[in-house]
CSV table of C-alpha atoms and ligand atoms in Angstrom, one decimal:
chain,number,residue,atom,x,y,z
A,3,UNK,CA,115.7,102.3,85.1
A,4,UNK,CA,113.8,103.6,82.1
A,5,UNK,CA,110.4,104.8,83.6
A,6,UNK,CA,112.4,107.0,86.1
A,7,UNK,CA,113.7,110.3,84.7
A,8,UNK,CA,115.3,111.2,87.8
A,9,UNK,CA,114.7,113.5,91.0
A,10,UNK,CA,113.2,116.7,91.6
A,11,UNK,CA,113.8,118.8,95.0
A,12,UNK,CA,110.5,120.4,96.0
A,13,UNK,CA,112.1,123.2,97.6
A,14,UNK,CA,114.2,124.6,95.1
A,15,UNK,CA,113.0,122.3,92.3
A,16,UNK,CA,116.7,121.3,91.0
A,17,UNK,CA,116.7,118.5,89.7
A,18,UNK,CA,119.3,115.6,90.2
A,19,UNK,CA,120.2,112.4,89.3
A,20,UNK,CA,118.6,110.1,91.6
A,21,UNK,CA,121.2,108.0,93.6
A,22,UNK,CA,120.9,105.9,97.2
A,23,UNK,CA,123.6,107.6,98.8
A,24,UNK,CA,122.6,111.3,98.5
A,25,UNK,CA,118.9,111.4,100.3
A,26,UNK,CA,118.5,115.3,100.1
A,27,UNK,CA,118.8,118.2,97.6
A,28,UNK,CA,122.5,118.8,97.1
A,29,UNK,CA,121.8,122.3,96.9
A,30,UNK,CA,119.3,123.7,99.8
A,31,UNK,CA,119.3,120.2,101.5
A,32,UNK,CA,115.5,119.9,100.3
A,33,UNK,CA,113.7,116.6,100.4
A,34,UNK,CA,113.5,115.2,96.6
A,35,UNK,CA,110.8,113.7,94.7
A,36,UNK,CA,111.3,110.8,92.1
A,37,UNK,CA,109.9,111.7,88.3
A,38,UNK,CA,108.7,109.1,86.7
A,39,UNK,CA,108.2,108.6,82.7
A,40,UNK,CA,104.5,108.6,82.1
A,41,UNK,CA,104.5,108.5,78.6
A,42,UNK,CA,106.9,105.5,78.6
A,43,UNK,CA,104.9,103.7,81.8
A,44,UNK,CA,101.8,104.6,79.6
A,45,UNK,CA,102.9,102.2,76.8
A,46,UNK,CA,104.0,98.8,79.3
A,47,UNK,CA,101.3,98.9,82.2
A,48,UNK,CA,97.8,98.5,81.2
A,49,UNK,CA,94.4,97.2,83.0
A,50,UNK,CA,94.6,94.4,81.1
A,51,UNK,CA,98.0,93.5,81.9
A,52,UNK,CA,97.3,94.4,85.5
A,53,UNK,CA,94.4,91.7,85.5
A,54,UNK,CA,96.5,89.1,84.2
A,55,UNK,CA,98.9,89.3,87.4
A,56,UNK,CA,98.5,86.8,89.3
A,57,UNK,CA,100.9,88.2,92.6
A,58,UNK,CA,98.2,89.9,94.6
A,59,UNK,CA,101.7,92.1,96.3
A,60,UNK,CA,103.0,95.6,95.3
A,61,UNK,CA,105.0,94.3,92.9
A,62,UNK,CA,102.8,94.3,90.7
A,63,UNK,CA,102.8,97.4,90.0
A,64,UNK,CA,106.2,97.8,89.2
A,65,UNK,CA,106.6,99.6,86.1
A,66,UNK,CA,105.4,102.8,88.8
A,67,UNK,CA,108.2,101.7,91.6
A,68,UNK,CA,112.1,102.8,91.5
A,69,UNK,CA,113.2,99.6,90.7
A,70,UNK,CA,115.2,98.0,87.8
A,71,UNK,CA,113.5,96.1,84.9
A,72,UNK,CA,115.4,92.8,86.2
A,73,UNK,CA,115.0,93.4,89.7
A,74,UNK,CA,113.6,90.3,91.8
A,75,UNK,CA,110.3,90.6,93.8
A,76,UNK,CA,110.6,90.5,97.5
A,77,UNK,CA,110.4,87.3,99.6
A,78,UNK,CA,107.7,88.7,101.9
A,79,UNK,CA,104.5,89.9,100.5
A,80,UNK,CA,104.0,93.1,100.9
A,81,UNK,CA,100.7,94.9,99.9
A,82,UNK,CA,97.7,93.5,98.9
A,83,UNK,CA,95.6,93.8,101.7
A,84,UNK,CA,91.8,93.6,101.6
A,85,UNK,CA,89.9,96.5,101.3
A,86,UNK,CA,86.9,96.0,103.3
A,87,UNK,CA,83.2,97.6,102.7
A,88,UNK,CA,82.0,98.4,105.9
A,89,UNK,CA,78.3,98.7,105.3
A,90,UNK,CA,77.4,98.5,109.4
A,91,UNK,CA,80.2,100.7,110.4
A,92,UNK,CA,79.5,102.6,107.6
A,93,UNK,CA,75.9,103.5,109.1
A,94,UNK,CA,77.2,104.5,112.7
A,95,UNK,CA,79.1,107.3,110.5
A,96,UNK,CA,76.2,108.1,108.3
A,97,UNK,CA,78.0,106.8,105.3
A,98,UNK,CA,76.4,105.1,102.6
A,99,UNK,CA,79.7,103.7,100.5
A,100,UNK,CA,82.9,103.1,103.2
A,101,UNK,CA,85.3,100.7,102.5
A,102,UNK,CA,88.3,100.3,105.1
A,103,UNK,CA,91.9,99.5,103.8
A,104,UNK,CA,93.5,97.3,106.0
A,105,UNK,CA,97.1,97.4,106.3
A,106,UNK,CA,97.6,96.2,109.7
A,107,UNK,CA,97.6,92.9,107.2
A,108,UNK,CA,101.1,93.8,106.0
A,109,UNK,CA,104.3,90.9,106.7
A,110,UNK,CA,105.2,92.9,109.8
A,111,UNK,CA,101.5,94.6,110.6
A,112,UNK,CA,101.8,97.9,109.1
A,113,UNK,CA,101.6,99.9,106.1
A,114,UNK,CA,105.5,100.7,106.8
A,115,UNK,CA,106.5,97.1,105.0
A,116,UNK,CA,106.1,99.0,101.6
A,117,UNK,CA,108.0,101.6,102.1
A,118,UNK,CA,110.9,98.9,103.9
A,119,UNK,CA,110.6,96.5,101.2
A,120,UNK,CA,111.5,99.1,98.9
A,121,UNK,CA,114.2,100.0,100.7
A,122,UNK,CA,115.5,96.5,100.9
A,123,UNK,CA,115.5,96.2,97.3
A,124,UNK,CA,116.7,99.3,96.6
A,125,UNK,CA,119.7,98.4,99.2
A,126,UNK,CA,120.5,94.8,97.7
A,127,UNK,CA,120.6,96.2,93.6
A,128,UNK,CA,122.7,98.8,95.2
A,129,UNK,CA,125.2,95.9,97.0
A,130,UNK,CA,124.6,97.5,100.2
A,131,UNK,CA,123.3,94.8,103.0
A,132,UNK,CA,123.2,96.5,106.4
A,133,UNK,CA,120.5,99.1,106.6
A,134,UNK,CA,119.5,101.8,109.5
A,135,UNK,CA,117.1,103.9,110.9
A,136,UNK,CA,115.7,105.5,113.9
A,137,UNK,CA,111.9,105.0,114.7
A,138,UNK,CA,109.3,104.8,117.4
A,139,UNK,CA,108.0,101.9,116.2
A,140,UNK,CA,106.2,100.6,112.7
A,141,UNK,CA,109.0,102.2,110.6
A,142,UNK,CA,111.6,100.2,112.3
A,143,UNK,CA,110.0,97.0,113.1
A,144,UNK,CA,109.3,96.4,109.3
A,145,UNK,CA,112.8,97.4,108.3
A,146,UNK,CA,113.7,94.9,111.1
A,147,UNK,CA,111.8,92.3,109.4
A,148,UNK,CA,112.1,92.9,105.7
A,149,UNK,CA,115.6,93.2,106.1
A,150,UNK,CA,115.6,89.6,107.5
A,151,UNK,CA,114.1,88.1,104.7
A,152,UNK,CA,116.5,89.0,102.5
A,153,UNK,CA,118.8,87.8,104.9
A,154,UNK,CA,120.6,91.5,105.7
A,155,UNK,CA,121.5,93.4,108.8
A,156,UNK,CA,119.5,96.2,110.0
A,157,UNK,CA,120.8,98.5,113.2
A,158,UNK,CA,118.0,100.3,114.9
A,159,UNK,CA,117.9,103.3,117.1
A,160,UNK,CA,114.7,104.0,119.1
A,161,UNK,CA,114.3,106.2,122.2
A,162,UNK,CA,113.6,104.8,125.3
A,163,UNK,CA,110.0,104.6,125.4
A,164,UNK,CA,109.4,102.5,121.9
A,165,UNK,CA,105.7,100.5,123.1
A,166,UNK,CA,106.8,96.6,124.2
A,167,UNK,CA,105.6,95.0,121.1
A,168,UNK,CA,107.2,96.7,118.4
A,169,UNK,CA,110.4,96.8,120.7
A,170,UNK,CA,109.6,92.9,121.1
A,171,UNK,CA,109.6,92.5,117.0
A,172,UNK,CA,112.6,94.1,116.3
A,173,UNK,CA,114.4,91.5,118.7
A,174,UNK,CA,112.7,88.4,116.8
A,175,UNK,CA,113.6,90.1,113.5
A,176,UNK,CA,117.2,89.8,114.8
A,177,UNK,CA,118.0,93.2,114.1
A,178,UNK,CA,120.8,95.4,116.7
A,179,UNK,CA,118.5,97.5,118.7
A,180,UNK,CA,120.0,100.4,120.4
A,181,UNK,CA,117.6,101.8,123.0
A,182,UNK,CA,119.1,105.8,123.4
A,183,UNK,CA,118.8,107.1,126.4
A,184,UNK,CA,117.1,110.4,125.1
A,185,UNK,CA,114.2,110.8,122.9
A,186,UNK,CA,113.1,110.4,119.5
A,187,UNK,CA,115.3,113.4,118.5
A,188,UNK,CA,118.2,111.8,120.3
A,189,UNK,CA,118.2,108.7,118.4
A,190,UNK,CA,117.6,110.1,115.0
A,191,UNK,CA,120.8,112.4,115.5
A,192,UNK,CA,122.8,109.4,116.8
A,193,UNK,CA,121.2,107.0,113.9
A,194,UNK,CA,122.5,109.8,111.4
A,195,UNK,CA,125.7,110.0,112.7
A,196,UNK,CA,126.4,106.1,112.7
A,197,UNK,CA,124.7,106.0,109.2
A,198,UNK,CA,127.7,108.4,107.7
A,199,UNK,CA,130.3,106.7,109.6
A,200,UNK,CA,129.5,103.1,108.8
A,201,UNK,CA,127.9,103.9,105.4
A,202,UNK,CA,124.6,102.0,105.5
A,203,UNK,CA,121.4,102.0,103.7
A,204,UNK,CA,119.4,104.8,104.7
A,205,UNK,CA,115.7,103.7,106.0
A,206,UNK,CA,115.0,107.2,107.4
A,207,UNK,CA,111.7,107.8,105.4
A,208,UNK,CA,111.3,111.2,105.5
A,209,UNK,CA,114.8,112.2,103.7
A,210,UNK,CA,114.7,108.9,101.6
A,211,UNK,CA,112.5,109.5,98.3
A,212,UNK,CA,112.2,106.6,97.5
A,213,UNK,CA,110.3,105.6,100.5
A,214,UNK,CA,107.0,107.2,100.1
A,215,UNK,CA,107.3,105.7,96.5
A,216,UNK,CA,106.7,101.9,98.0
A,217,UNK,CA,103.7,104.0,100.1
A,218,UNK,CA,101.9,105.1,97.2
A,219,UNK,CA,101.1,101.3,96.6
A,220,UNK,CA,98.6,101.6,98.7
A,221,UNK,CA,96.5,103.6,96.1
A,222,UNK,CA,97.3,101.7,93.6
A,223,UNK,CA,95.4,98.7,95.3
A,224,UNK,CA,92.3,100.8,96.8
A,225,UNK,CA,92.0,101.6,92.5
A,226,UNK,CA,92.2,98.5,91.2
A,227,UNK,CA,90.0,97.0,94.4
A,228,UNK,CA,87.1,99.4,93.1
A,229,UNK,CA,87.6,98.6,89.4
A,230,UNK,CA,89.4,101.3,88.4
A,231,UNK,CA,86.2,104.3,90.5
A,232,UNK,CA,89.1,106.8,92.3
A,233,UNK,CA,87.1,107.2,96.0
A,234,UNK,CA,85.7,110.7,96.4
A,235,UNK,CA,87.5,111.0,99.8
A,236,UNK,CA,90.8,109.0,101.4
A,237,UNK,CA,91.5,109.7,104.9
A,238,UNK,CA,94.7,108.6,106.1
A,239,UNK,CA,96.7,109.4,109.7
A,240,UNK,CA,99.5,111.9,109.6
A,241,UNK,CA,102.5,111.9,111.5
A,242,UNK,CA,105.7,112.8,109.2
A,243,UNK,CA,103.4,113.1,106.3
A,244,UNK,CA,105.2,110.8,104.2
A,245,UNK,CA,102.5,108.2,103.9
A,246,UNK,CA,100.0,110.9,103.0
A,247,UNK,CA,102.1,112.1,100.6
A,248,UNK,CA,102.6,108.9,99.2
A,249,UNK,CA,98.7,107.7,99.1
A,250,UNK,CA,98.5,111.5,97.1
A,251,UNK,CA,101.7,110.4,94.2
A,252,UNK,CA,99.9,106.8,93.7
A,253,UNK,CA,96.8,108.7,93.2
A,254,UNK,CA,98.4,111.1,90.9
A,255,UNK,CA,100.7,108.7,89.4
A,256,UNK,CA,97.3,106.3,88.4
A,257,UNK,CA,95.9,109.4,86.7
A,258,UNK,CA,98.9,110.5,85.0
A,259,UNK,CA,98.5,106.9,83.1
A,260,UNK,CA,95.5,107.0,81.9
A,261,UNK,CA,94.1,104.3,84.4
A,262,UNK,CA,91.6,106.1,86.4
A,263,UNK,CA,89.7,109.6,85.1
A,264,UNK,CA,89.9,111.6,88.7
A,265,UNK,CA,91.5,112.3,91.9
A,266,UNK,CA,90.5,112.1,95.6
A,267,UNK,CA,90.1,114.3,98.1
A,268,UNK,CA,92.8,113.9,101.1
A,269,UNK,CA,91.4,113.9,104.8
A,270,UNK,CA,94.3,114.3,107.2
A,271,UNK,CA,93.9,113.0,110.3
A,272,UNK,CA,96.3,114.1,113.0
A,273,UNK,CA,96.0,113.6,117.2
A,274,UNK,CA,94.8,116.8,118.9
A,275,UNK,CA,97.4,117.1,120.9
A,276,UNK,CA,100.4,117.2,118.5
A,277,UNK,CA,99.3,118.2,115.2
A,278,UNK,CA,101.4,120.7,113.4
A,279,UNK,CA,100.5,119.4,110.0
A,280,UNK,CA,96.9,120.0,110.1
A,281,UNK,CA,97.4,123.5,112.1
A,282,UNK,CA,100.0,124.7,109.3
A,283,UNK,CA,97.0,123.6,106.7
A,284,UNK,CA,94.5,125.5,108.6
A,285,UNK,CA,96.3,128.5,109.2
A,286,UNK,CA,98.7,129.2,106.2
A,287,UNK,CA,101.5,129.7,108.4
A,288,UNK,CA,104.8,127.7,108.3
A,289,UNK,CA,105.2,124.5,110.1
A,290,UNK,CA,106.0,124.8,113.5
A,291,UNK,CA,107.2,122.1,116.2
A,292,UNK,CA,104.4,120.7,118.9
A,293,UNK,CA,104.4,118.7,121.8
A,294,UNK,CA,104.0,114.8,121.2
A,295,UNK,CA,101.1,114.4,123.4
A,296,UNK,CA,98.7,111.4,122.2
A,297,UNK,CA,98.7,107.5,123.0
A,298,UNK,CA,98.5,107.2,118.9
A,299,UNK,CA,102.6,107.0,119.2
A,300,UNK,CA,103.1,106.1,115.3
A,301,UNK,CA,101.5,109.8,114.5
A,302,UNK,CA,103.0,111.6,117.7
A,303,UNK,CA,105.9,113.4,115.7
A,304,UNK,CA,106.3,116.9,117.0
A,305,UNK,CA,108.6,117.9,114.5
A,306,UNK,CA,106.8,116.3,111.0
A,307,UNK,CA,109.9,115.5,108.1
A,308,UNK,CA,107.6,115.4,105.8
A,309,UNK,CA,105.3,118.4,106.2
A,310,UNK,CA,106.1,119.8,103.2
A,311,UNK,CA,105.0,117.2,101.0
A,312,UNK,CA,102.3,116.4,103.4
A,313,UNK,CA,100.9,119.9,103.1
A,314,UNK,CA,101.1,119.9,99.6
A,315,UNK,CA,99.4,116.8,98.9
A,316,UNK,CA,96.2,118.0,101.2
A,317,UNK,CA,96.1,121.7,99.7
A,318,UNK,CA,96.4,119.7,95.6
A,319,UNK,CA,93.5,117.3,96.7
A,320,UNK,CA,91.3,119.6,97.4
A,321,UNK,CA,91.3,118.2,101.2
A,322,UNK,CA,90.7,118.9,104.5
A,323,UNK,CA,92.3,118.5,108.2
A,324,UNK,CA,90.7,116.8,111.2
A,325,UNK,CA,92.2,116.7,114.5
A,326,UNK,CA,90.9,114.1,116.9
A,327,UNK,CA,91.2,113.2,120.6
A,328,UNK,CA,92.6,110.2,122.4
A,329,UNK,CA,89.0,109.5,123.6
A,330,UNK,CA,88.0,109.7,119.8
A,331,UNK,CA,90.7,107.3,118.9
A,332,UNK,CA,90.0,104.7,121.4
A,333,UNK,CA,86.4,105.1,120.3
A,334,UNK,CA,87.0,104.5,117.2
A,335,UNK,CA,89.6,101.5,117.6
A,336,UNK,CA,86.1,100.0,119.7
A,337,UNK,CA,83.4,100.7,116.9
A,338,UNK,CA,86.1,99.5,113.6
A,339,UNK,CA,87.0,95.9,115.8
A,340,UNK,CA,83.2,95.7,117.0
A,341,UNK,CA,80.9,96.6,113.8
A,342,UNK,CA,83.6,95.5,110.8
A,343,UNK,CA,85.8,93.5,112.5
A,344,UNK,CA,89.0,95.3,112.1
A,345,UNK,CA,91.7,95.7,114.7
A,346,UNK,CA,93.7,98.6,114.5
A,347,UNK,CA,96.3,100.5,116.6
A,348,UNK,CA,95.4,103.9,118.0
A,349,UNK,CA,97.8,105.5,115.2
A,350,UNK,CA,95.6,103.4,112.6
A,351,UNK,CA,92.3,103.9,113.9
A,352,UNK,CA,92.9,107.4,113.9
A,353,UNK,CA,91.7,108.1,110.3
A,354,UNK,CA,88.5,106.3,111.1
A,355,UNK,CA,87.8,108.8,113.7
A,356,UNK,CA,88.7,111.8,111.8
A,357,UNK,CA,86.1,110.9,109.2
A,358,UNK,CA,83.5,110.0,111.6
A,359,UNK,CA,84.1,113.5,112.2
A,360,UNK,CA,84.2,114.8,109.4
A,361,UNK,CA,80.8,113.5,108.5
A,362,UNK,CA,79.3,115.4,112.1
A,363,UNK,CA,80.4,118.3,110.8
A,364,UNK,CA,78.8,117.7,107.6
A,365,UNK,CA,81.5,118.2,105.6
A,366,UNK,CA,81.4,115.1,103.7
A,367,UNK,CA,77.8,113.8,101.8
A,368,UNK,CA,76.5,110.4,103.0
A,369,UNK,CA,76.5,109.0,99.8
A,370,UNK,CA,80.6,109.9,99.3
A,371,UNK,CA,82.6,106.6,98.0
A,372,UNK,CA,84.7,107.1,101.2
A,373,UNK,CA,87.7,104.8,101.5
A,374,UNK,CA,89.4,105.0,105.1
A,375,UNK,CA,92.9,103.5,105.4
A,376,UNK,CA,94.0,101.0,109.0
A,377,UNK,CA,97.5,101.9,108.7
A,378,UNK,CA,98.7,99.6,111.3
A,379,UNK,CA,97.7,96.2,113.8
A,380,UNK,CA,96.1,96.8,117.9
A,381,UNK,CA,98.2,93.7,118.3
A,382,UNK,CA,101.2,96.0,118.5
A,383,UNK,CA,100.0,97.8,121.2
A,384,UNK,CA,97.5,95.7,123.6
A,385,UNK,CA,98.0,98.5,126.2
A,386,UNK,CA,96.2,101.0,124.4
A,387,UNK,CA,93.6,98.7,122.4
A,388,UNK,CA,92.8,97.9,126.1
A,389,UNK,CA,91.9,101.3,127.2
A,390,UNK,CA,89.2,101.2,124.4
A,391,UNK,CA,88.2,98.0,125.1
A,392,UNK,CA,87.6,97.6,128.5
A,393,UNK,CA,87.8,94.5,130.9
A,394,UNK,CA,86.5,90.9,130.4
A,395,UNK,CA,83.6,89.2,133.0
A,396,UNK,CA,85.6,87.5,135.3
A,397,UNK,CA,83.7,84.6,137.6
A,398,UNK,CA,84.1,81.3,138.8
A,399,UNK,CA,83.2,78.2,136.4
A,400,UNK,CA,78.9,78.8,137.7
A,401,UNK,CA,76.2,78.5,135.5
A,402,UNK,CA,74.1,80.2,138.2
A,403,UNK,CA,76.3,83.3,138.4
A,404,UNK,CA,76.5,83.5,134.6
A,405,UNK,CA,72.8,83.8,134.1
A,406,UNK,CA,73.2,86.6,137.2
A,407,UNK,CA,76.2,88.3,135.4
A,408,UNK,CA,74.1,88.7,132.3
A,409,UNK,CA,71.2,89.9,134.1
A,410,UNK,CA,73.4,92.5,136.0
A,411,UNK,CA,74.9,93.7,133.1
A,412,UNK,CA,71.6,93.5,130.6
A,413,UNK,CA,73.4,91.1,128.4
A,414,UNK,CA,71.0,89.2,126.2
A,415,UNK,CA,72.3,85.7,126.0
B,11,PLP,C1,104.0,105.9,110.4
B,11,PLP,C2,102.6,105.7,110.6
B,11,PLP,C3,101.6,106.6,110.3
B,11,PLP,C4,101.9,108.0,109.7
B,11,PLP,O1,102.8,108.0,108.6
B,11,PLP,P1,103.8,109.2,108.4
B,11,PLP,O2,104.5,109.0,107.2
B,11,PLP,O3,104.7,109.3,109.6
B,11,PLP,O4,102.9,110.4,108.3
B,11,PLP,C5,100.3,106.3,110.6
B,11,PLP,N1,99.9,105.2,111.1
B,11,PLP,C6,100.8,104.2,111.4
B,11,PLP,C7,100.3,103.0,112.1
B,11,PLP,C8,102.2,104.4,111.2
B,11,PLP,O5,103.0,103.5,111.6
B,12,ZN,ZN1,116.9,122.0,96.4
């Protein structure tokens, strides 16, 4: 690979030679960070040739990805999803310029299919083709599914309360699901285990660097989908904090190039009730574990594997952190599906309702370019979408009591 120099540990900041099969710092056990060549990256990816690329998915971006110069694209499409502006959703939060990123559009309905397509590819130019992890949900479901495309195994640990549709996604993916009877901690130390014995790819994103690196994709579109204007503020849902770390490289990555002339500001969103990122942010104190108390299950992580990087990435930007309650969430899952049209799971409407926030508080001006990222679909979990939505009109096939339900209700026909 000639645009990667190789990888750096944040804690220590050794630096090593960037291989698959060692995930963390040799030396402290530190989570790494891959170095790119800007100078060189500088001189092969351009605007223009950006413009002239007609594959609307993250490969296009490629000179910026860990990935050989001969390396074949993915068979799924991953990235390229729409970024919405959201003018009437934009005035219920009192924002003049709000686009929504939606990445519930992804092969497997999350923003997770760019870190797992990554990890695919990186797998097959390695010759490895059964890959692991342990997950919730998202993380594992689009490992599931990318793996399939390439036509590889993938063995996946979840605890014993994983929601029924991502559980249900993994099985059509074909992947070997092993529900642990435990919880998410449980599964991770069993997937670890298993993962050393049997030697498989890695997918465990917060020790595999390369990860986040498919996740700062995400930037790279928002940029490009505004022509190149960096948004004044990004808020993005935090659980490990790998994909806010991520959004912050691509950001910083973009700059480093020469292709855009500023950086964003980071708004991390977290659930009230478990949010050790954002309470480490706000009080300067180390990370400490929480309770995992929030229906948004992709961001309930007690224990964050990221924080680190997560922290760093909203103290650098200049950002801020939000904490939001279920009823917030569900609220705003209701107002993004009814005023823009966007369906996201409680985990991906999260952001959305940290910025609403955000903008009560007055902490962010009306006329902000304000992008806000759906990191995942409310088809995964109906159950919750349905506790913001409420229940339909149920009656018999009867003009009469239609026109009587309506008035009841003050629906105007
Ligand atoms: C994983 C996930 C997040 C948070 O990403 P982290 O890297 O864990 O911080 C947010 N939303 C959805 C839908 C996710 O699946
Ligand atoms: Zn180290």
């Amino acid at each position: 690979m000639r645009n990667v120099l190789g990888a750096l540990c944040i804690k220590c900041g050794a630096e090593h030679q960037a291989g698959d099969r060692t995930c963390t710092c040799p030396k402290c056990g530190g989570v790494l960070e891959i170095v790119y060549d800007y100078p060189y990256i500088k001189t092969v990816l351009t605007r223009e040739k950006l413009a002239g690329r007609r594959d609307p998915g993250f490969w296009r971006y490629r000179e910026l990805l860990p990935v050989g110069e001969d390396s074949a694209p993915p068979p799924l499409r991953v990235g390229g999803s729409p970024l919405y502006r959201a003018e009437r959703l934009g005035k219920i939060l009192g924002l003049k310029n709000l686009y929504i990123k939606d990445d519930g559009l992804n092969p497997t309905a999350s923003l997770k299919d760019r870190a797992s397509a990554l990890a695919v590819i990186r797998a097959r130019d390695a010759g490895i083709t059964t890959l692991a992890c342990s997950s919730t949900g998202n993380a594992a479901s689009s490992l599931a599914g990318n793996a399939a495309s390439l036509g590889f195994k993938s063995f996946i640990f979840v605890p014993e309360r994983a929601p029924a549709g991502k559980l249900t996604q993994l099985l059509i993916f074909g992947a070997v699901v092993i529900s642990v009877q435990g919880n998410y901690g449980d599964a991770f130390r069993l997937s670890a285990g298993a993962i050393e014995k049997y030697g498989w790819y890695n997918r465990n994103a917060a020790i595999n660097p390369y990860l986040s690196e498919g996740k700062k994709t995400v930037s790279f579109e928002i940029a490009e989908q505004l022509d190149f204007t960096v948004p004044d503020y990004v808020a993005v849902s935090v659980g490990d904090g790998c994909t806010i770390a991520g959004v912050w490289k691509g950001f910083k990555d973009l700059y480093a190039i020469g292709l855009t002339g500023k950086l964003p500001r980071l708004i991390s969103v977290q659930a009230a009730g478990c949010c050790p990122v954002n309470r480490a942010f706000e009080s300067g104190a180390p990370l400490t574990p929480m309770e995992e108390n929030t229906i948004a299950d992709s961001i309930a992580v007690g224990v964050p594997r990221n924080g680190e990087k997560a922290l760093r990435a909203i103290r650098e930007s200049g950002g801020m952190a939000v904490n939001v309650s279920d009823g917030e969430i569900l609220e705003a899952m209701g107002l993004l599906g009814a005023a823009a049209g966007v369906f996201g799971e409680p985990a991906g409407a999260a952001a959305t309702a940290g910025l609403r926030k955000a903008v009560e508080r007055g902490l962010i001006p009306e006329e902000a370019l304000t992008v806000s990222i759906v990191t995942g679909n409310g088809l995964k979990d109906s159950a919750g979408a349905r506790r913001a939505a409420g229940e339909p009109i149920s009656i018999p096939a009867d003009m009469e009591l239609l026109v009587k339900e309506f008035q009841r209700r003050h629906i105007r026909a």
